[in-house]
XYZ file of C-alpha atoms in Angstrom:
759
model
C 32.303 -2.615 56.905
C 35.652 -4.118 57.789
C 38.512 -1.646 58.107
C 41.624 -2.415 56.069
C 45.089 -1.675 57.438
C 47.929 -0.506 55.195
C 51.039 1.714 55.218
C 51.919 4.925 53.416
C 55.382 4.913 51.830
C 57.494 7.868 52.955
C 60.799 6.667 51.485
C 59.942 7.672 47.914
C 58.748 11.049 49.189
C 62.044 11.512 51.025
C 64.026 10.680 47.875
C 62.204 13.281 45.788
C 62.458 15.793 48.639
C 66.244 15.425 48.811
C 66.438 15.748 45.010
C 64.297 18.899 45.156
C 66.615 20.572 47.640
C 69.845 19.492 45.935
C 68.801 20.416 42.403
C 67.162 23.589 43.640
C 70.552 24.820 44.838
C 72.148 23.754 41.553
C 69.500 25.593 39.534
C 69.834 28.756 41.634
C 73.632 28.681 41.340
C 73.441 28.295 37.567
C 71.000 31.204 37.387
C 73.308 33.321 39.514
C 76.221 32.430 37.215
C 74.238 33.422 34.127
C 73.223 36.698 35.798
C 76.870 37.436 36.658
C 78.011 36.804 33.084
C 75.612 39.437 31.765
C 77.679 42.190 33.355
C 80.948 40.282 33.783
C 81.345 38.309 30.528
C 85.021 37.764 31.334
C 84.111 35.210 34.046
C 85.290 32.197 31.954
C 88.552 34.034 31.218
C 89.002 34.764 34.927
C 88.521 31.103 35.780
C 90.375 29.384 32.946
C 92.858 31.816 31.444
C 93.077 34.653 28.953
C 95.438 36.563 26.713
C 93.780 39.841 27.720
C 96.234 41.594 30.054
C 93.481 43.876 31.388
C 91.743 40.916 33.037
C 93.008 39.159 36.130
C 92.951 35.391 35.819
C 93.183 32.459 38.185
C 95.083 30.653 35.440
C 98.521 31.411 34.029
C 97.393 34.044 31.570
C 97.362 31.596 28.684
C 94.140 31.500 26.654
C 94.628 27.791 26.015
C 92.794 27.065 29.276
C 89.708 28.860 27.972
C 90.012 27.065 24.631
C 90.207 23.713 26.414
C 86.806 24.303 28.045
C 85.249 24.130 24.553
C 82.565 26.551 25.722
C 81.299 24.478 28.643
C 80.864 27.682 30.664
C 79.524 29.684 27.744
C 76.486 31.807 28.549
C 74.279 30.037 26.001
C 74.931 26.643 27.571
C 74.678 27.882 31.174
C 71.389 29.618 30.418
C 69.704 26.513 28.964
C 71.173 24.405 31.772
C 69.708 26.847 34.317
C 66.211 26.736 32.832
C 66.228 22.940 32.572
C 67.609 22.550 36.102
C 64.890 24.761 37.539
C 62.035 23.282 35.493
C 62.851 19.582 35.251
C 65.066 19.105 38.308
C 63.752 21.534 40.942
C 60.062 22.088 40.131
C 59.348 18.598 38.780
C 61.055 16.897 41.728
C 59.089 19.117 44.130
C 55.880 18.139 42.300
C 56.702 14.430 42.483
C 57.618 14.801 46.151
C 54.313 16.499 46.990
C 52.291 14.240 44.677
C 53.627 10.972 46.121
C 52.911 12.272 49.626
C 49.448 13.726 48.980
C 48.086 11.057 46.606
C 48.545 8.279 49.134
C 46.675 10.238 51.811
C 43.974 11.611 49.519
C 43.281 8.167 48.045
C 43.755 6.279 51.320
C 46.133 3.739 49.814
C 49.810 3.055 49.263
C 51.177 3.825 45.797
C 50.228 1.205 43.216
C 53.795 -0.113 42.941
C 56.870 0.647 45.012
C 58.972 -0.706 42.131
C 57.420 1.738 39.671
C 57.947 4.560 42.174
C 61.675 3.875 42.283
C 61.964 3.303 38.515
C 60.333 6.709 38.102
C 62.693 8.308 40.600
C 65.908 6.941 39.129
C 64.989 7.412 35.472
C 64.131 11.037 36.208
C 67.406 11.698 38.052
C 69.421 9.906 35.338
C 67.674 12.155 32.817
C 68.709 15.251 34.779
C 72.353 14.155 34.984
C 72.280 13.356 31.249
C 70.988 16.855 30.563
C 73.833 18.400 32.559
C 76.472 16.393 30.687
C 75.038 16.896 27.202
C 74.317 20.611 27.605
C 77.837 21.288 28.880
C 79.110 19.443 25.799
C 76.947 21.584 23.520
C 74.526 18.784 22.624
C 71.132 20.469 22.375
C 68.258 21.222 19.987
C 67.954 24.952 20.867
C 64.152 24.661 21.342
C 63.237 26.578 24.496
C 62.481 24.353 27.521
C 62.943 21.368 25.187
C 66.639 21.602 24.377
C 67.240 17.927 25.186
C 68.277 15.762 22.277
C 66.267 12.743 21.160
C 67.672 10.005 23.491
C 66.867 12.158 26.515
C 63.416 12.941 25.087
C 62.786 9.196 24.982
C 64.003 8.800 28.568
C 61.666 11.595 29.716
C 58.787 9.843 27.950
C 59.569 6.499 29.605
C 59.832 8.076 33.054
C 56.598 10.042 32.568
C 54.710 6.930 31.418
C 55.960 5.001 34.466
C 54.723 7.826 36.706
C 51.366 7.783 34.909
C 50.921 4.024 35.307
C 51.733 4.348 38.995
C 49.364 7.291 39.467
C 46.398 5.796 37.619
C 47.031 2.408 39.273
C 46.911 4.117 42.665
C 43.665 5.872 41.728
C 42.199 2.521 40.650
C 42.845 0.912 44.054
C 41.772 3.919 46.133
C 39.619 3.670 49.257
C 38.009 7.086 48.724
C 35.115 7.289 46.290
C 35.447 10.866 45.042
C 38.680 12.324 43.738
C 39.782 15.513 45.496
C 40.583 18.604 43.383
C 44.352 18.108 43.738
C 44.033 14.754 41.938
C 42.135 16.415 39.053
C 45.094 18.728 38.532
C 47.555 15.822 38.697
C 45.562 13.948 36.028
C 45.320 17.027 33.799
C 49.055 17.626 34.204
C 49.974 14.095 33.213
C 47.779 14.100 30.104
C 48.876 17.536 28.884
C 52.617 17.039 29.441
C 52.529 13.692 27.624
C 50.797 15.283 24.629
C 52.980 18.395 24.561
C 56.263 16.555 25.003
C 55.604 13.970 22.306
C 54.334 16.298 19.583
C 56.878 19.066 20.118
C 59.820 16.685 20.185
C 59.062 14.764 17.007
C 62.449 14.743 15.315
C 64.537 12.674 12.943
C 67.917 11.519 14.302
C 70.875 11.812 11.971
C 71.568 8.185 12.893
C 70.838 5.960 15.847
C 74.472 6.269 16.931
C 74.421 10.077 16.779
C 73.009 12.574 19.264
C 72.134 14.988 16.459
C 68.549 15.278 15.243
C 66.397 17.686 13.235
C 62.824 18.747 13.995
C 60.150 17.371 11.666
C 58.683 20.888 11.606
C 60.362 23.855 9.914
C 60.226 27.631 10.222
C 56.839 29.134 11.099
C 55.330 25.697 11.688
C 58.119 24.777 14.081
C 57.675 28.106 15.868
C 53.958 27.503 16.408
C 54.449 23.959 17.709
C 57.373 25.024 19.910
C 55.468 27.847 21.592
C 52.352 25.711 21.862
C 54.703 23.506 23.872
C 56.758 26.287 25.486
C 53.843 28.282 26.844
C 52.084 25.143 28.001
C 55.221 23.773 29.607
C 54.781 26.827 31.824
C 51.099 25.900 32.147
C 51.342 22.174 32.810
C 54.770 21.815 34.407
C 55.067 25.057 36.360
C 51.391 25.793 37.050
C 48.783 23.011 37.137
C 50.821 20.472 39.164
C 51.753 23.178 41.648
C 48.082 24.199 41.862
C 47.323 20.597 42.766
C 49.895 20.837 45.550
C 48.397 24.172 46.647
C 44.954 22.595 46.981
C 46.407 19.957 49.306
C 49.151 21.615 51.321
C 47.718 25.110 51.853
C 44.487 23.866 53.531
C 46.545 21.362 55.524
C 48.965 24.006 56.771
C 46.115 26.432 57.556
C 43.878 23.691 59.010
C 40.990 25.068 56.947
C 38.896 23.560 54.116
C 39.266 24.928 50.596
C 37.223 28.120 50.274
C 34.949 27.028 47.434
C 34.281 23.626 45.904
C 32.382 25.185 42.978
C 35.213 27.634 42.302
C 37.618 24.663 42.252
C 35.543 23.045 39.509
C 35.413 26.237 37.442
C 39.136 26.840 38.016
C 40.176 23.381 36.842
C 38.084 22.996 33.687
C 38.402 26.559 32.444
C 42.166 26.630 33.069
C 43.001 23.421 31.219
C 40.739 24.471 28.318
C 41.970 28.039 27.852
C 45.699 27.490 28.422
C 46.315 25.388 25.309
C 45.177 28.187 22.988
C 47.496 30.895 24.322
C 50.906 29.804 22.948
C 50.948 32.087 19.857
C 51.102 35.176 22.060
C 54.862 34.493 22.208
C 54.976 35.108 18.458
C 53.195 38.451 18.070
C 54.273 40.480 15.019
C 56.346 37.561 13.727
C 55.979 35.558 10.512
C 53.310 33.383 12.162
C 49.903 33.587 10.427
C 47.924 36.568 11.763
C 44.859 34.506 12.698
C 46.954 32.342 15.039
C 48.415 35.448 16.704
C 44.914 36.868 17.217
C 43.604 33.626 18.718
C 46.600 33.483 21.073
C 45.939 37.021 22.284
C 42.230 36.437 22.827
C 42.668 33.303 24.869
C 45.589 34.812 26.812
C 43.317 37.612 28.021
C 40.689 35.030 28.927
C 43.289 33.285 31.111
C 43.009 36.015 33.727
C 39.621 34.704 34.879
C 40.489 31.058 35.704
C 43.933 31.984 37.001
C 42.590 34.575 39.403
C 39.793 32.210 40.364
C 42.450 29.783 41.561
C 44.434 32.500 43.298
C 41.353 33.739 45.176
C 40.377 30.189 46.079
C 43.818 29.763 47.644
C 43.959 33.053 49.504
C 40.347 32.877 50.716
C 41.050 29.426 52.131
C 42.944 31.377 54.791
C 39.772 33.178 55.917
C 39.787 33.169 59.684
C 43.386 31.907 59.738
C 45.370 35.047 58.947
C 46.575 35.177 62.550
C 48.391 31.903 61.818
C 50.239 33.520 58.919
C 52.050 35.790 61.369
C 53.331 32.800 63.322
C 53.704 30.067 60.721
C 56.546 30.454 58.172
C 54.986 27.736 55.996
C 51.875 29.849 55.473
C 54.050 32.903 54.794
C 55.649 31.064 51.880
C 52.290 29.858 50.586
C 50.682 33.314 50.758
C 53.479 34.999 48.808
C 53.552 32.088 46.351
C 49.837 32.362 45.578
C 50.123 36.167 45.356
C 52.989 35.835 42.851
C 50.860 33.371 40.884
C 48.155 36.026 40.668
C 50.651 38.712 39.645
C 52.270 36.570 36.945
C 48.937 35.408 35.525
C 47.697 38.994 35.277
C 50.891 40.267 33.711
C 51.129 37.434 31.152
C 47.844 38.331 29.420
C 48.875 42.012 29.424
C 52.111 41.110 27.636
C 50.052 39.093 25.152
C 48.269 42.210 23.903
C 49.832 43.682 20.790
C 50.116 47.147 22.347
C 52.419 45.953 25.132
C 53.980 43.042 23.296
C 55.668 45.329 20.761
C 57.452 47.026 23.678
C 58.020 44.076 25.999
C 58.864 41.169 23.704
C 62.576 40.348 23.371
C 63.307 42.542 26.445
C 64.110 41.896 30.099
C 60.488 42.662 30.969
C 59.680 39.068 29.964
C 62.559 37.796 32.110
C 61.176 39.681 35.134
C 57.702 38.310 34.434
C 58.932 34.719 34.178
C 60.861 34.969 37.423
C 57.903 36.320 39.387
C 56.407 32.928 38.582
C 59.573 30.858 38.966
C 61.001 32.445 42.126
C 57.716 33.409 43.755
C 55.116 30.855 42.738
C 57.228 27.739 42.094
C 60.085 28.433 44.485
C 58.028 29.546 47.469
C 55.495 26.716 47.045
C 58.392 24.234 46.997
C 59.966 25.817 50.086
C 56.634 25.744 51.942
C 56.156 22.069 51.106
C 59.686 21.232 52.293
C 59.075 23.015 55.604
C 55.733 21.198 55.949
C 57.032 17.701 55.179
C 60.323 17.627 57.089
C 58.827 17.876 60.629
C 55.948 15.523 59.743
C 58.101 12.801 58.197
C 60.835 13.021 60.838
C 58.317 13.327 63.707
C 59.791 16.425 65.275
C 59.506 20.199 65.330
C 61.227 22.422 62.775
C 64.672 23.146 64.221
C 64.370 26.917 63.865
C 61.297 28.926 62.917
C 63.485 32.009 63.139
C 65.786 30.649 60.428
C 62.749 29.789 58.284
C 61.507 33.359 58.698
C 64.933 34.662 57.678
C 64.690 32.448 54.599
C 61.268 33.903 53.835
C 62.418 37.519 54.045
C 65.652 36.910 52.132
C 63.678 35.112 49.428
C 61.102 37.891 49.247
C 63.838 40.514 48.983
C 65.462 38.375 46.310
C 62.259 38.374 44.238
C 61.884 42.152 44.569
C 65.538 42.883 43.741
C 65.276 40.516 40.777
C 61.968 41.515 39.240
C 61.908 45.292 39.689
C 65.298 45.915 37.981
C 64.238 43.606 35.156
C 61.035 45.571 34.654
C 62.969 48.840 34.531
C 65.562 47.265 32.245
C 62.853 45.902 29.960
C 61.028 49.234 29.685
C 64.370 50.936 29.011
C 65.278 48.484 26.242
C 61.877 48.522 24.573
C 61.681 52.313 24.493
C 65.312 52.950 23.517
C 65.054 50.563 20.584
C 62.114 52.531 19.170
C 63.271 56.142 19.606
C 63.866 58.259 16.479
C 65.455 61.646 15.870
C 63.345 64.331 14.151
C 65.215 63.635 10.889
C 64.004 60.024 10.880
C 67.237 58.393 12.036
C 67.436 56.172 15.075
C 68.310 58.009 18.275
C 70.286 55.010 19.568
C 71.923 53.649 16.420
C 74.548 51.567 18.195
C 73.047 48.498 19.837
C 75.636 48.743 22.612
C 74.039 52.017 23.761
C 70.971 50.033 24.814
C 73.144 47.354 26.426
C 75.334 49.627 28.545
C 72.259 51.542 29.748
C 70.917 48.474 31.557
C 74.117 47.114 33.123
C 73.253 48.641 36.558
C 69.974 46.713 36.549
C 71.813 43.493 35.751
C 73.947 44.086 38.836
C 70.854 44.645 40.966
C 69.343 41.460 39.550
C 72.478 39.586 40.610
C 72.068 40.983 44.128
C 68.505 39.686 44.144
C 69.783 36.262 43.151
C 72.289 36.361 46.012
C 69.491 37.107 48.483
C 67.399 34.279 47.091
C 70.107 31.598 47.141
C 71.229 32.745 50.613
C 67.731 32.015 51.889
C 67.821 28.590 50.242
C 71.128 27.827 51.971
C 69.539 28.722 55.321
C 66.770 26.252 54.472
C 69.350 23.513 53.900
C 70.877 24.208 57.320
C 67.426 24.120 58.912
C 66.513 20.885 57.152
C 69.737 19.131 58.176
C 69.343 20.190 61.814
C 65.687 19.110 61.868
C 66.486 15.721 60.350
C 69.254 15.111 62.906
C 66.891 15.945 65.753
C 64.116 13.661 64.485
C 63.448 10.050 63.560
C 62.349 9.254 60.025
C 59.121 7.295 59.683
C 59.518 5.029 56.662
C 56.110 3.378 56.881
C 53.093 5.289 58.176
C 50.318 2.997 59.475
C 46.829 3.856 58.226
C 43.444 2.230 57.966
C 40.279 2.813 55.981
C 37.248 0.788 54.866
C 37.416 -0.798 51.429
C 35.583 0.995 48.665
C 32.245 -0.646 47.917
C 31.450 -1.276 44.245
C 28.382 0.785 43.303
C 29.011 0.918 39.544
C 29.934 3.833 37.289
C 26.446 4.834 36.148
C 25.183 8.179 37.368
C 22.735 7.891 40.248
C 19.459 9.755 40.452
C 19.987 13.195 41.954
C 23.779 12.895 41.759
C 25.520 16.050 40.569
C 27.373 15.744 37.250
C 30.718 16.670 38.718
C 30.277 14.449 41.771
C 29.667 11.632 39.320
C 32.796 12.557 37.357
C 34.857 12.604 40.557
C 34.069 8.952 41.199
C 34.633 7.896 37.569
C 38.299 8.747 36.955
C 38.359 7.118 33.508
C 35.627 9.413 32.217
C 37.154 12.419 33.986
C 40.504 11.674 32.321
C 38.937 11.283 28.864
C 37.045 14.569 29.216
C 40.205 16.280 30.500
C 42.124 15.010 27.450
C 39.458 16.314 25.061
C 39.349 19.672 26.864
C 43.127 19.994 26.731
C 43.491 18.826 23.128
C 40.930 21.142 21.499
C 43.097 24.276 21.494
C 46.126 22.539 20.040
C 44.079 20.820 17.346
C 42.415 24.033 16.204
C 45.667 26.007 16.000
C 48.249 23.478 14.884
C 46.483 21.226 12.368
C 45.531 24.050 9.950
C 49.011 25.539 10.170
C 50.728 22.213 9.470
C 48.403 21.073 6.693
C 47.608 24.217 4.726
C 50.305 25.267 2.299
C 48.786 28.752 2.211
C 50.017 29.373 5.757
C 53.627 29.482 4.518
C 53.877 30.837 0.951
C 57.017 29.780 -0.885
C 59.513 32.483 -1.869
C 61.278 31.414 -5.040
C 64.510 33.216 -4.136
C 64.958 31.261 -0.887
C 67.387 28.386 -1.385
C 68.605 25.622 0.974
C 71.735 26.145 3.047
C 75.045 25.105 1.557
C 76.773 22.204 3.352
C 79.208 24.619 5.060
C 76.341 26.902 6.139
C 74.456 23.897 7.487
C 77.486 22.974 9.603
C 77.806 26.582 10.757
C 74.157 26.640 11.796
C 74.678 23.510 13.888
C 77.671 25.171 15.594
C 75.516 28.255 16.258
C 72.976 25.977 17.961
C 75.691 24.084 19.849
C 76.982 27.296 21.404
C 73.495 28.468 22.407
C 73.756 31.713 20.410
C 69.953 31.846 20.131
C 69.816 32.582 23.887
C 70.926 36.154 23.133
C 70.139 36.729 19.457
C 66.812 36.596 17.667
C 66.346 35.957 13.954
C 63.070 37.722 13.335
C 62.839 41.309 12.076
C 59.302 42.354 12.964
C 57.337 44.781 10.734
C 58.208 47.844 12.821
C 59.867 50.925 11.385
C 62.602 50.872 14.031
C 63.488 47.204 13.443
C 63.556 47.508 9.661
C 65.793 50.588 9.896
C 68.053 49.024 12.534
C 68.408 45.517 11.097
C 67.758 45.988 7.386
C 71.329 45.487 6.195
C 71.187 45.623 2.407
C 67.669 44.240 2.183
C 65.215 46.585 3.883
C 62.681 43.815 4.473
C 61.007 42.517 7.585
C 61.064 38.738 8.007
C 58.695 36.648 5.880
C 57.423 33.162 6.726
C 58.743 31.815 3.420
C 62.321 32.641 4.392
C 62.365 29.980 7.111
C 61.173 26.905 5.218
C 64.601 25.248 5.534
C 65.146 26.163 9.206
C 64.990 23.024 11.352
C 64.611 24.053 14.109
C 63.477 27.660 13.817
C 65.709 30.218 15.575
C 63.453 33.239 16.069
C 64.625 33.586 19.672
C 62.846 34.959 22.726
C 65.369 37.495 24.077
C 67.614 40.130 22.500
C 70.694 40.655 24.578
C 72.531 41.158 21.305
C 70.972 42.485 18.094
C 68.738 40.526 15.759
C 70.716 38.566 13.155
C 68.167 37.770 10.485
C 69.616 40.420 8.174
C 73.206 39.913 9.309
C 74.491 38.603 5.979
C 76.762 41.173 4.316
C 76.484 43.762 7.079
C 80.037 43.187 8.305
C 83.151 41.804 6.586
C 84.275 38.225 7.215
C 87.304 39.452 9.164
C 85.001 41.393 11.508
C 83.157 38.179 12.375
C 86.473 36.371 12.873
C 87.702 38.960 15.363
C 84.268 39.341 16.956
C 84.081 35.633 17.783
C 87.657 35.616 19.063
C 87.060 38.590 21.364
C 83.885 40.688 20.946
C 85.433 43.598 22.837
C 87.983 44.077 20.025
C 85.255 44.990 17.556
C 82.580 46.250 19.959
C 83.868 48.071 23.024
C 81.644 47.387 26.029
C 80.129 44.213 24.568
C 78.876 41.644 27.087
C 79.128 38.782 24.602
C 81.359 35.900 25.704
C 84.445 34.868 23.741
C 84.552 31.824 21.429
C 88.302 31.241 20.796
C 87.853 27.464 20.410
C 86.001 28.146 17.159
C 89.248 29.650 15.848
C 91.335 26.595 16.767
C 88.908 23.656 16.349
C 89.014 21.633 13.164
C 85.561 21.410 11.613
C 84.191 17.866 11.761
C 82.702 17.267 8.306
C 82.249 13.511 8.654
C 78.462 13.827 8.907
C 78.015 16.692 6.447
C 76.888 14.551 3.528
C 74.594 12.520 5.795
C 72.938 15.749 6.942
C 72.237 16.756 3.369
C 70.859 13.308 2.556
C 68.583 13.438 5.599
C 67.313 16.883 4.603
C 66.561 15.630 1.069
C 65.118 12.222 1.931
C 63.005 13.112 4.965
C 62.157 16.768 4.456
C 62.201 17.148 0.649
C 64.872 19.848 0.743
C 65.731 20.277 -2.963
C 69.360 19.245 -2.927
C 70.342 17.590 -6.202
C 72.336 14.370 -6.366
C 75.215 16.329 -7.893
C 75.208 18.791 -4.999
C 75.263 15.993 -2.450
C 78.016 14.127 -4.288
C 80.127 17.286 -4.463
C 79.299 18.510 -0.931
C 82.895 18.426 0.285
C 84.204 20.312 -2.719
C 81.327 22.803 -2.395
C 82.225 23.392 1.262
C 85.952 23.657 0.492
C 85.378 26.254 -2.221
C 83.135 28.360 0.014
C 85.625 28.133 2.888
C 88.511 29.144 0.613
C 86.578 32.234 -0.475
C 85.931 33.256 3.118
C 89.579 32.813 4.122
C 90.744 34.765 1.091
C 88.505 37.662 2.121
C 89.683 37.493 5.746
C 93.317 37.644 4.683
C 92.716 40.550 2.316
C 90.754 42.488 4.948
C 92.987 41.761 7.962
C 96.690 41.202 7.385
C 97.213 40.804 11.142
C 95.030 37.678 11.090
C 96.985 36.296 8.149
C 100.274 36.924 9.949
C 99.026 35.188 13.097
C 97.850 32.138 11.140
C 101.226 31.936 9.364
C 103.021 32.037 12.740
C 100.713 29.255 13.902
C 101.595 27.245 10.773
C 105.325 27.640 11.403
C 104.997 26.695 15.070
C 102.869 23.585 14.594
C 104.302 22.163 11.401
C 102.572 18.916 10.414
C 99.855 19.289 13.068
C 98.768 22.657 11.693
C 95.111 22.891 10.639
C 94.553 25.335 7.751
C 92.104 28.115 8.541
C 89.823 26.844 5.755
C 89.215 23.674 7.793
C 88.297 25.339 11.088
C 84.900 25.814 12.731
C 85.037 29.603 12.612
C 84.782 29.525 8.823
C 81.566 27.492 8.951
C 80.126 29.911 11.514
C 81.011 32.887 9.311
C 79.467 31.159 6.290
C 76.187 30.756 8.180
C 76.122 34.313 9.573
C 76.907 35.815 6.188
C 74.060 33.843 4.602
C 71.365 35.146 6.961
C 68.750 37.239 5.205
C 70.509 37.445 1.865
C 68.011 35.427 -0.169
C 65.467 38.227 -0.536
C 66.295 41.694 -1.804
C 64.593 45.076 -1.910
C 63.513 44.293 -5.443
C 60.165 42.640 -6.066
C 59.777 39.279 -4.366
C 58.248 36.504 -6.427
C 55.994 34.264 -4.384
C 55.085 30.899 -5.808
C 51.438 29.952 -6.049
C 50.119 28.400 -2.870
C 47.349 26.497 -4.650
């Protein structure tokens, strides 16, 4: 058979490799900043200015500098920017880099379309830059790992479809009959991410000229769909694509075949089937239906088997090559990465059990767990791939193995100094929250007692982050030196015989999976069915059955001012630190009960789009916040939390005090809620929305002035100083925020709750 000559394209691989390195540093720096702010919340004041004389500032000592930032460096925004930078910018770019390199060589063909490759590259990078800009501006949806607003969701979809067309087109013109295991994982990844992204991000824009949108799901239903997405974003963005890269690069670096072909088959099919069922384990003891929680736990425990099958397949590939691990820094990174994958995928199912979840959920234990995967599995796999590709593509030796080894040890120390303090911190939080005195009162009544106890561990975590980013900087130096010493090979000559057409029917004696491997269409269809089953079984009943969310007659829609306040709460990323879900535990009911004494019910959240149950409690839960503190307390707390709560690590929000509330879209929001989501606003309420908001704001300001004469005096001074430009307190954002916080949890009382019929 005649041999065909062709060229592999290295330029697209180089582009994604550069993006991986650049955005990796950005993501690490953002993470380090967020870690610093958890024990040094005054960082924005130090950088931009403050009126607090106890804090040194690079600015003139005027708080106007901090106000002018409009919260761009607020912890809530930095935190979501960090997670998106690491997931979408660092890990995804590393996946695309490795995929574009390995697919061409595994399929013995150039990518289907160079044009599509570059459209994919630039649309993805434009998306990342758009995320940075919008998040810093406070434009977000608050939904974990999916905080991007609707225009960016569309851009992600377009970019992902372009990548899919290019990938499947390349598979179609391959010169290798059977698809290698790495390609199976790439196919499964593409299918699952497309499904997850589309269904989780179904939302209704306020208008096509506005960035604001509202989820089509509400409350418990939104929570289920979000964590079906959130958990499986971890599965199909941070796990399966990286497993595909492991199956290619680890054997290549070790110069050994994969340990077990049969184990690869079991690993792939069982993993993509089981993963989609496990999302509800993020919602244990919440208002989610109990059957969904139980299913999530069961399948989470089952995940240990396929996950460890993959880990063992990776590590056992090194049989007979462990001597190389001592000498080869690339293999060092891969070994620790696969080990961290095994650790994280054992710990995750443990945290999914109700016994451990009631201690670990909402604590730093989960943060430690996540970062074993992110820093160890994702980070070290990406670093190993970078060190593998740079010498190959630039046709030279790595500039310094010693520097690469330093990177490895600094990174490993960084993981240890990050994870171990977070585990200790998490255990400390979980146990302190639940301790009672013999007389039945909480041992640690003040939430700040549990916060100050873990500050030393936050400092150790920051040290771990410094180690980790220091190693990454050494990698950048090594990469630059290697590139300068080498010569980049844009086109790599290759040759292979054309693939003969033997038809798609199964041949006599041909194994089922061997047949599937040469029929990518059928393999893709079966992968889609396997992936979709779990989501269909869990989500469809929850969305369609009214019984899953009984209606509580006392629960009413938000007032227009409360709706605006809720949007400000989301804008500032407050849900990064506060949950809104009192679980049915004695300690939580006692601690968060306020005047109600009730744990959270599913029917209370029917007007919450999106849900705000949270995933981490740095501050206390807020679902019963309404009426717990006076309006003036909230005013002062938002201006400077350390005035009302000595030792608080909450950032300041002084711009809320000075900003005029933009009510131009308030009526449109109410109309959207009524027309699209059947929220029972009357026509009279919508027509009088502005007067309704003004009356509620006037009541709040009246209470603030009566409770705090010092605030009234300061506002009057502000009025005298500004004259015609003065904005009355009733028209400022802080009032809307207070209205929302004071509404939380006040619809149901300790008296009997009437539940409407669910028939």
